[in-house]
Short mmCIF file of C-alpha atoms in Angstrom, two decimals:
data_model
loop_
_atom_site.label_atom_id
_atom_site.label_comp_id
_atom_site.label_asym_id
_atom_site.label_seq_id
_atom_site.Cartn_x
_atom_site.Cartn_y
_atom_site.Cartn_z
CA MET A 20 11.70 -115.59 41.20
CA SER A 21 11.41 -111.93 40.18
CA LEU A 22 8.95 -110.41 37.74
CA GLY A 23 9.38 -107.01 36.15
CA ALA A 24 6.23 -104.88 36.12
CA ALA A 25 4.45 -105.62 32.85
CA GLU A 26 7.74 -106.85 31.38
CA ASP A 27 8.91 -103.29 30.85
CA ASP A 28 11.96 -101.31 31.83
CA SER A 29 10.38 -99.77 34.89
CA GLY A 30 12.81 -101.36 37.28
CA THR A 31 9.97 -102.56 39.52
CA GLU A 32 10.50 -106.15 40.67
CA ILE A 33 8.16 -108.48 42.48
CA HIS A 34 10.07 -111.04 44.50
CA LEU A 35 8.10 -114.31 44.51
CA PRO A 36 9.11 -117.64 46.10
CA ALA A 37 11.38 -119.69 43.85
CA ASP A 38 9.69 -122.15 41.48
CA ILE A 39 9.82 -125.77 42.59
CA ASP A 40 10.71 -128.20 39.81
CA TRP A 41 10.39 -131.98 39.55
CA GLU A 42 13.87 -132.75 40.89
CA MET A 43 13.21 -130.85 44.13
CA LEU A 44 10.16 -132.93 45.12
CA ASP A 45 9.90 -135.85 47.51
CA LYS A 46 7.85 -138.02 45.13
CA SER A 47 6.22 -140.33 47.71
CA LYS A 48 5.08 -137.39 49.84
CA PHE A 49 3.96 -135.49 46.72
CA PHE A 50 1.70 -138.30 45.48
CA PHE A 51 0.38 -139.38 48.90
CA LEU A 52 -0.52 -135.88 50.09
CA GLY A 53 -1.80 -134.99 46.64
CA ALA A 54 -4.25 -137.91 46.61
CA ALA A 55 -5.64 -136.89 50.00
CA LEU A 56 -5.91 -133.15 49.27
CA PHE A 57 -7.40 -133.48 45.78
CA SER A 58 -9.92 -136.12 46.89
CA GLY A 59 -11.29 -133.63 49.41
CA VAL A 60 -11.52 -130.89 46.81
CA SER A 61 -13.26 -133.25 44.34
CA GLY A 62 -15.85 -134.15 46.97
CA MET A 63 -16.78 -130.52 47.54
CA LEU A 64 -17.26 -129.80 43.83
CA TYR A 65 -18.87 -133.08 42.73
CA PRO A 66 -22.52 -131.84 42.81
CA MET A 67 -21.69 -129.27 40.10
CA VAL A 68 -20.25 -132.03 37.91
CA VAL A 69 -23.50 -134.01 38.30
CA LEU A 70 -25.56 -130.95 37.28
CA LYS A 71 -23.32 -130.31 34.27
CA THR A 72 -23.51 -133.95 33.12
CA ARG A 73 -27.29 -134.17 33.40
CA LYS A 74 -27.79 -130.92 31.50
CA GLN A 75 -25.60 -132.22 28.69
CA VAL A 76 -27.63 -135.42 28.14
CA ILE A 77 -31.20 -134.12 28.47
CA THR A 78 -32.96 -133.24 25.22
CA LYS A 79 -34.67 -130.10 26.56
CA ASP A 80 -32.88 -127.16 28.11
CA VAL A 81 -33.70 -126.83 31.81
CA SER A 82 -32.29 -124.22 34.16
CA CYS A 83 -29.71 -125.32 36.71
CA VAL A 84 -31.96 -124.27 39.59
CA LYS A 85 -34.93 -126.32 38.33
CA LEU A 86 -32.72 -129.33 37.67
CA ALA A 87 -31.12 -129.10 41.11
CA VAL A 88 -34.54 -128.83 42.81
CA SER A 89 -35.80 -131.81 40.77
CA ILE A 90 -32.83 -133.96 41.81
CA LEU A 91 -33.21 -132.92 45.45
CA ARG A 92 -36.95 -133.73 45.49
CA SER A 93 -36.79 -137.06 43.69
CA GLU A 94 -33.44 -138.42 44.86
CA GLY A 95 -32.42 -136.38 47.88
CA CYS A 96 -28.86 -135.24 48.57
CA ARG A 97 -27.57 -138.65 47.44
CA GLY A 98 -28.57 -137.73 43.89
CA PHE A 99 -25.79 -135.15 43.80
CA TYR A 100 -23.20 -137.79 44.68
CA ARG A 101 -24.14 -140.59 42.29
CA GLY A 102 -20.95 -142.23 41.05
CA PHE A 103 -18.76 -140.35 43.51
CA GLY A 104 -17.28 -143.54 45.00
CA THR A 105 -16.22 -144.74 41.55
CA SER A 106 -14.85 -141.30 40.70
CA LEU A 107 -12.89 -141.16 43.96
CA VAL A 108 -11.28 -144.56 43.31
CA GLY A 109 -10.05 -143.32 39.94
CA THR A 110 -8.90 -139.96 41.28
CA ILE A 111 -5.81 -141.35 43.02
CA PRO A 112 -4.09 -143.08 40.05
CA ALA A 113 -5.35 -140.49 37.55
CA ARG A 114 -4.08 -137.56 39.62
CA SER A 115 -0.77 -139.32 40.18
CA LEU A 116 -0.29 -139.78 36.44
CA TYR A 117 -1.45 -136.22 35.79
CA MET A 118 0.84 -134.55 38.33
CA GLY A 119 3.83 -136.69 37.41
CA ALA A 120 3.50 -136.02 33.66
CA LEU A 121 2.79 -132.34 34.30
CA GLU A 122 5.85 -131.67 36.44
CA MET A 123 8.26 -133.78 34.35
CA THR A 124 7.17 -132.17 31.08
CA LYS A 125 7.12 -128.65 32.50
CA SER A 126 10.61 -129.04 33.92
CA ASN A 127 12.16 -130.63 30.80
CA VAL A 128 10.45 -128.43 28.20
CA GLY A 129 11.14 -125.32 30.28
CA CYS A 130 14.87 -126.05 30.30
CA VAL A 131 14.94 -126.77 26.56
CA THR A 132 13.01 -123.62 25.58
CA VAL A 133 15.26 -121.40 27.72
CA LYS A 134 18.34 -122.94 26.08
CA MET A 135 16.78 -122.25 22.68
CA GLY A 136 16.80 -118.55 23.49
CA PHE A 137 13.12 -117.94 24.32
CA SER A 138 12.31 -115.25 26.87
CA GLU A 139 11.23 -116.36 30.34
CA ALA A 140 7.58 -115.51 29.64
CA LYS A 141 7.46 -117.38 26.29
CA ALA A 142 9.38 -120.35 27.70
CA ALA A 143 6.92 -120.60 30.60
CA ALA A 144 3.90 -120.44 28.25
CA ILE A 145 5.31 -123.14 25.93
CA ALA A 146 6.31 -125.38 28.85
CA ASN A 147 2.87 -125.04 30.47
CA ALA A 148 1.06 -125.80 27.20
CA ALA A 149 3.19 -128.92 26.57
CA ALA A 150 2.79 -130.03 30.18
CA GLY A 151 -0.98 -129.64 30.00
CA VAL A 152 -1.22 -131.82 26.88
CA SER A 153 1.04 -134.61 28.22
CA ALA A 154 -0.68 -134.61 31.63
CA ALA A 155 -4.15 -134.86 30.06
CA MET A 156 -3.14 -137.73 27.77
CA ALA A 157 -1.52 -139.67 30.61
CA ALA A 158 -4.47 -139.20 32.97
CA GLN A 159 -7.06 -140.25 30.37
CA LEU A 160 -5.66 -143.80 30.31
CA VAL A 161 -7.19 -144.18 33.79
CA TRP A 162 -9.81 -141.47 33.79
CA THR A 163 -11.81 -142.46 30.68
CA PRO A 164 -13.09 -145.81 32.12
CA ILE A 165 -13.83 -144.09 35.44
CA ASP A 166 -15.60 -141.28 33.58
CA VAL A 167 -17.76 -143.73 31.61
CA VAL A 168 -18.88 -145.58 34.76
CA SER A 169 -19.34 -142.54 37.03
CA GLN A 170 -21.25 -140.53 34.40
CA ARG A 171 -23.66 -143.39 33.79
CA LEU A 172 -24.29 -143.52 37.51
CA MET A 173 -24.74 -139.72 37.58
CA VAL A 174 -27.62 -139.74 35.10
CA GLN A 175 -29.56 -142.58 36.72
CA GLY A 176 -32.93 -141.24 37.66
CA GLY A 177 -32.48 -138.63 34.95
CA ASN A 178 -32.23 -139.57 31.28
CA SER A 179 -30.81 -143.11 31.36
CA ALA A 180 -33.15 -146.12 31.36
CA VAL A 181 -30.39 -148.54 32.38
CA ARG A 182 -30.13 -149.15 36.11
CA TYR A 183 -26.82 -149.95 37.79
CA ASN A 184 -26.40 -151.10 41.35
CA GLY A 185 -23.22 -149.16 42.05
CA GLY A 186 -19.89 -148.81 40.29
CA VAL A 187 -18.88 -152.48 40.35
CA ASP A 188 -22.22 -153.54 38.84
CA ALA A 189 -21.92 -150.85 36.14
CA PHE A 190 -18.36 -151.97 35.37
CA ARG A 191 -19.47 -155.61 34.98
CA LYS A 192 -22.48 -154.79 32.79
CA ILE A 193 -20.47 -152.56 30.46
CA ILE A 194 -17.79 -155.25 30.09
CA ARG A 195 -20.45 -157.91 29.47
CA THR A 196 -22.24 -155.81 26.85
CA ASP A 197 -19.44 -153.95 25.04
CA GLY A 198 -16.20 -155.52 26.26
CA VAL A 199 -13.20 -153.44 27.30
CA ARG A 200 -13.92 -151.08 24.40
CA GLY A 201 -17.08 -150.06 26.22
CA LEU A 202 -15.01 -148.65 29.08
CA TYR A 203 -13.02 -146.57 26.61
CA ARG A 204 -16.02 -145.22 24.75
CA GLY A 205 -15.22 -141.64 23.83
CA PHE A 206 -11.50 -142.03 24.53
CA GLY A 207 -10.53 -140.26 21.30
CA ILE A 208 -12.88 -137.35 21.87
CA SER A 209 -11.74 -137.22 25.51
CA ILE A 210 -8.17 -136.67 24.34
CA LEU A 211 -9.39 -134.07 21.83
CA THR A 212 -11.30 -132.37 24.66
CA TYR A 213 -8.90 -132.49 27.59
CA ALA A 214 -5.56 -132.13 25.79
CA PRO A 215 -6.38 -128.72 24.23
CA CYS A 216 -8.37 -127.75 27.34
CA ASN A 217 -5.34 -128.37 29.54
CA ALA A 218 -2.99 -126.70 27.06
CA VAL A 219 -5.25 -123.63 26.93
CA TRP A 220 -5.74 -123.64 30.71
CA TRP A 221 -2.07 -123.88 31.70
CA THR A 222 -1.00 -121.37 29.05
CA ALA A 223 -3.75 -118.92 30.07
CA TYR A 224 -2.87 -119.46 33.72
CA SER A 225 0.81 -118.75 33.12
CA MET A 226 0.06 -115.62 31.09
CA GLY A 227 -2.68 -114.44 33.46
CA HIS A 228 -0.47 -115.00 36.50
CA ARG A 229 2.29 -112.92 34.94
CA ALA A 230 -0.13 -110.21 33.79
CA VAL A 231 -1.74 -109.85 37.23
CA TRP A 232 1.64 -109.52 38.94
CA GLY A 233 2.70 -107.07 36.23
CA GLY A 234 -0.36 -104.94 36.96
CA ILE A 235 0.38 -105.05 40.69
CA GLY A 236 3.97 -104.03 40.00
CA CYS A 237 2.80 -101.05 37.91
CA TYR A 238 0.44 -100.04 40.72
CA TYR A 239 3.27 -100.08 43.25
CA LEU A 240 5.52 -98.15 40.87
CA LYS A 241 2.85 -95.45 40.47
CA LYS A 242 2.23 -95.41 44.21
CA GLU A 243 5.93 -94.99 44.98
CA GLY A 244 6.23 -92.34 42.27
CA ASP A 245 3.27 -90.34 43.61
CA GLY A 246 4.72 -90.56 47.10
CA GLY A 247 8.02 -89.21 45.89
CA GLY A 248 9.87 -91.71 48.04
CA VAL A 249 11.76 -93.40 45.24
CA GLY A 250 14.81 -91.97 43.71
CA GLY A 251 16.64 -93.43 40.80
CA GLY A 252 17.07 -97.07 41.80
CA GLY A 253 14.79 -99.98 41.14
CA VAL A 254 11.64 -100.55 43.14
CA GLY A 255 10.86 -103.95 44.55
CA PHE A 256 8.61 -105.67 47.06
CA THR A 257 7.96 -109.15 48.36
CA PRO A 258 4.24 -110.10 48.61
CA ASP A 259 3.01 -112.11 51.58
CA SER A 260 1.52 -115.61 51.30
CA LYS A 261 -2.10 -114.30 51.23
CA ALA A 262 -1.37 -112.10 48.22
CA ILE A 263 0.36 -114.97 46.42
CA VAL A 264 -2.63 -117.29 47.00
CA ALA A 265 -5.10 -114.56 45.92
CA VAL A 266 -3.24 -113.98 42.63
CA GLN A 267 -3.00 -117.73 41.99
CA GLY A 268 -6.75 -118.10 42.56
CA LEU A 269 -7.64 -115.14 40.33
CA SER A 270 -5.37 -116.36 37.53
CA ALA A 271 -6.87 -119.86 37.78
CA ALA A 272 -10.45 -118.55 37.60
CA MET A 273 -9.62 -116.44 34.53
CA ALA A 274 -7.95 -119.41 32.81
CA SER A 275 -10.92 -121.67 33.62
CA GLY A 276 -13.49 -119.35 32.11
CA PHE A 277 -11.46 -119.02 28.93
CA SER A 278 -10.86 -122.76 28.47
CA ALA A 279 -14.46 -123.71 29.44
CA VAL A 280 -15.94 -121.56 26.66
CA ILE A 281 -13.50 -122.85 24.03
CA THR A 282 -13.85 -126.58 24.78
CA MET A 283 -17.50 -126.81 25.90
CA PRO A 284 -18.90 -128.25 22.60
CA LEU A 285 -16.30 -131.05 22.63
CA ASP A 286 -17.10 -131.82 26.27
CA THR A 287 -20.83 -132.10 25.48
CA ILE A 288 -20.16 -134.48 22.56
CA LYS A 289 -17.81 -136.56 24.73
CA THR A 290 -20.35 -136.85 27.56
CA ARG A 291 -23.13 -137.96 25.21
CA LEU A 292 -20.89 -140.55 23.54
CA GLN A 293 -19.99 -142.02 26.93
CA VAL A 294 -23.48 -142.01 28.43
CA LEU A 295 -26.13 -142.36 25.72
CA ASP A 296 -26.90 -145.28 23.40
CA GLY A 297 -27.76 -144.80 19.74
CA GLU A 298 -29.42 -146.54 16.85
CA GLY A 299 -26.20 -147.47 15.04
CA SER A 300 -24.26 -150.71 15.17
CA ASN A 301 -24.13 -152.19 18.68
CA GLY A 302 -26.38 -149.37 19.87
CA ARG A 303 -23.51 -146.90 19.93
CA LEU A 304 -23.73 -143.27 19.02
CA SER A 305 -21.21 -142.01 16.50
CA ILE A 306 -19.70 -138.54 16.66
CA GLY A 307 -21.62 -137.56 13.51
CA GLN A 308 -24.93 -138.79 14.92
CA THR A 309 -24.28 -136.99 18.19
CA VAL A 310 -23.58 -133.71 16.40
CA LYS A 311 -26.74 -134.12 14.27
CA ASN A 312 -28.84 -134.68 17.40
CA LEU A 313 -27.40 -131.57 19.03
CA VAL A 314 -28.11 -129.50 15.91
CA LYS A 315 -31.74 -130.71 15.93
CA GLU A 316 -32.11 -129.90 19.62
CA GLY A 317 -30.92 -126.32 19.39
CA GLY A 318 -27.81 -125.94 17.30
CA LEU A 319 -24.76 -124.32 18.89
CA SER A 320 -26.69 -123.42 22.05
CA ALA A 321 -27.35 -127.13 22.67
CA CYS A 322 -23.57 -127.69 22.70
CA TYR A 323 -23.28 -125.16 25.51
CA ARG A 324 -25.87 -126.71 27.84
CA GLY A 325 -24.29 -127.02 31.24
CA LEU A 326 -21.79 -124.22 30.55
CA GLY A 327 -22.80 -122.43 33.76
CA PRO A 328 -22.14 -125.41 36.07
CA ARG A 329 -19.01 -126.35 34.10
CA TRP A 330 -17.66 -122.81 34.29
CA ALA A 331 -18.42 -122.60 38.02
CA SER A 332 -17.04 -126.08 38.65
CA MET A 333 -13.88 -125.46 36.63
CA SER A 334 -13.30 -122.05 38.22
CA LEU A 335 -13.84 -123.23 41.80
CA SER A 336 -11.97 -126.45 41.11
CA ALA A 337 -9.06 -124.67 39.46
CA THR A 338 -8.87 -122.01 42.18
CA THR A 339 -8.77 -124.59 44.95
CA MET A 340 -6.68 -127.03 42.94
CA ILE A 341 -3.94 -124.60 41.95
CA THR A 342 -3.61 -123.16 45.45
CA THR A 343 -3.67 -126.69 46.89
CA TYR A 344 -1.22 -127.82 44.22
CA GLU A 345 1.28 -125.05 44.95
CA PHE A 346 0.86 -125.67 48.68
CA LEU A 347 1.40 -129.40 48.08
CA LYS A 348 4.62 -128.77 46.12
CA ARG A 349 6.02 -126.71 48.98
CA LEU A 350 5.03 -129.38 51.51
CA SER A 351 6.73 -132.02 49.36
CA THR A 352 10.08 -130.35 48.76
CA LYS A 353 13.18 -132.26 49.82
CA ASN A 354 14.65 -129.01 51.13
CA GLN A 355 12.49 -128.03 54.06
CA ASP A 356 13.96 -124.51 54.10
CA CYS A 357 11.50 -123.62 51.34
CA HIS A 358 8.82 -121.50 53.00
CA ILE A 359 5.22 -120.93 51.96
#
């Protein structure tokens, strides 16, 4: 894969490893290794998810530091891993659905958009946006019930008065009280949250990745020009694996910050719908009631409670996930001549 510096006529080319599409992957290795790698990453970042969830459901704004100290004092380190077992069980099938839908959609839509005459940059952006939406919708079929159970376990000892003795007990009590619908509470708002979030993230990542490499290409062009060592022909270089990983991580962090700010209010509403009970029929909160409560508690700022932990979690998660993901794809190629 070659990128021209800033998509101009400079002649500078950055020679990156070839993209790996769906047809090139050993599917069994891809899903097996992916489950193991992403489970480890999820474990490292889980405490931030707990902090974000608790901040979203409390009625008064409390700083992350105070909340973290409170959890540590009253519940110990285990408080930061409430619901992690349940979350981990759901990670494997959810990630498998996510990665499968992502790669299939990206590959198919990418081919179609190129055939339609779109430029490489536009085709990549469209394919990434479509892939993000389809991956989020597929994963939510598994992830919403896991989210409902794990988030209720997360807030125990915090805002929730209901006590669950682990994930299985929570699952049984929710089924007994609300039926299967209880496990899919907030499914609609989850789709409305994660589908655009993923579309924004993958599009921003694709554009950011290209922009960063374009900037690097311009820098090298200027450097070669100042040195006077280039005459006439095109300038090109091949970055090493460390540079590739660094650019992937930076692009992922930029995309995460952008998508976190845009979708934070929807995520707060979704979390409250899944965790809190209301005064309506069957004790369920409606979206309208949830929005009214947030307005009373602080307006727009209440919708952004937990933005700090979510931003940090998404950035760290995305940075590690995208580098792990690209590494995983290269480990899982059928053609072992593909080097990292």
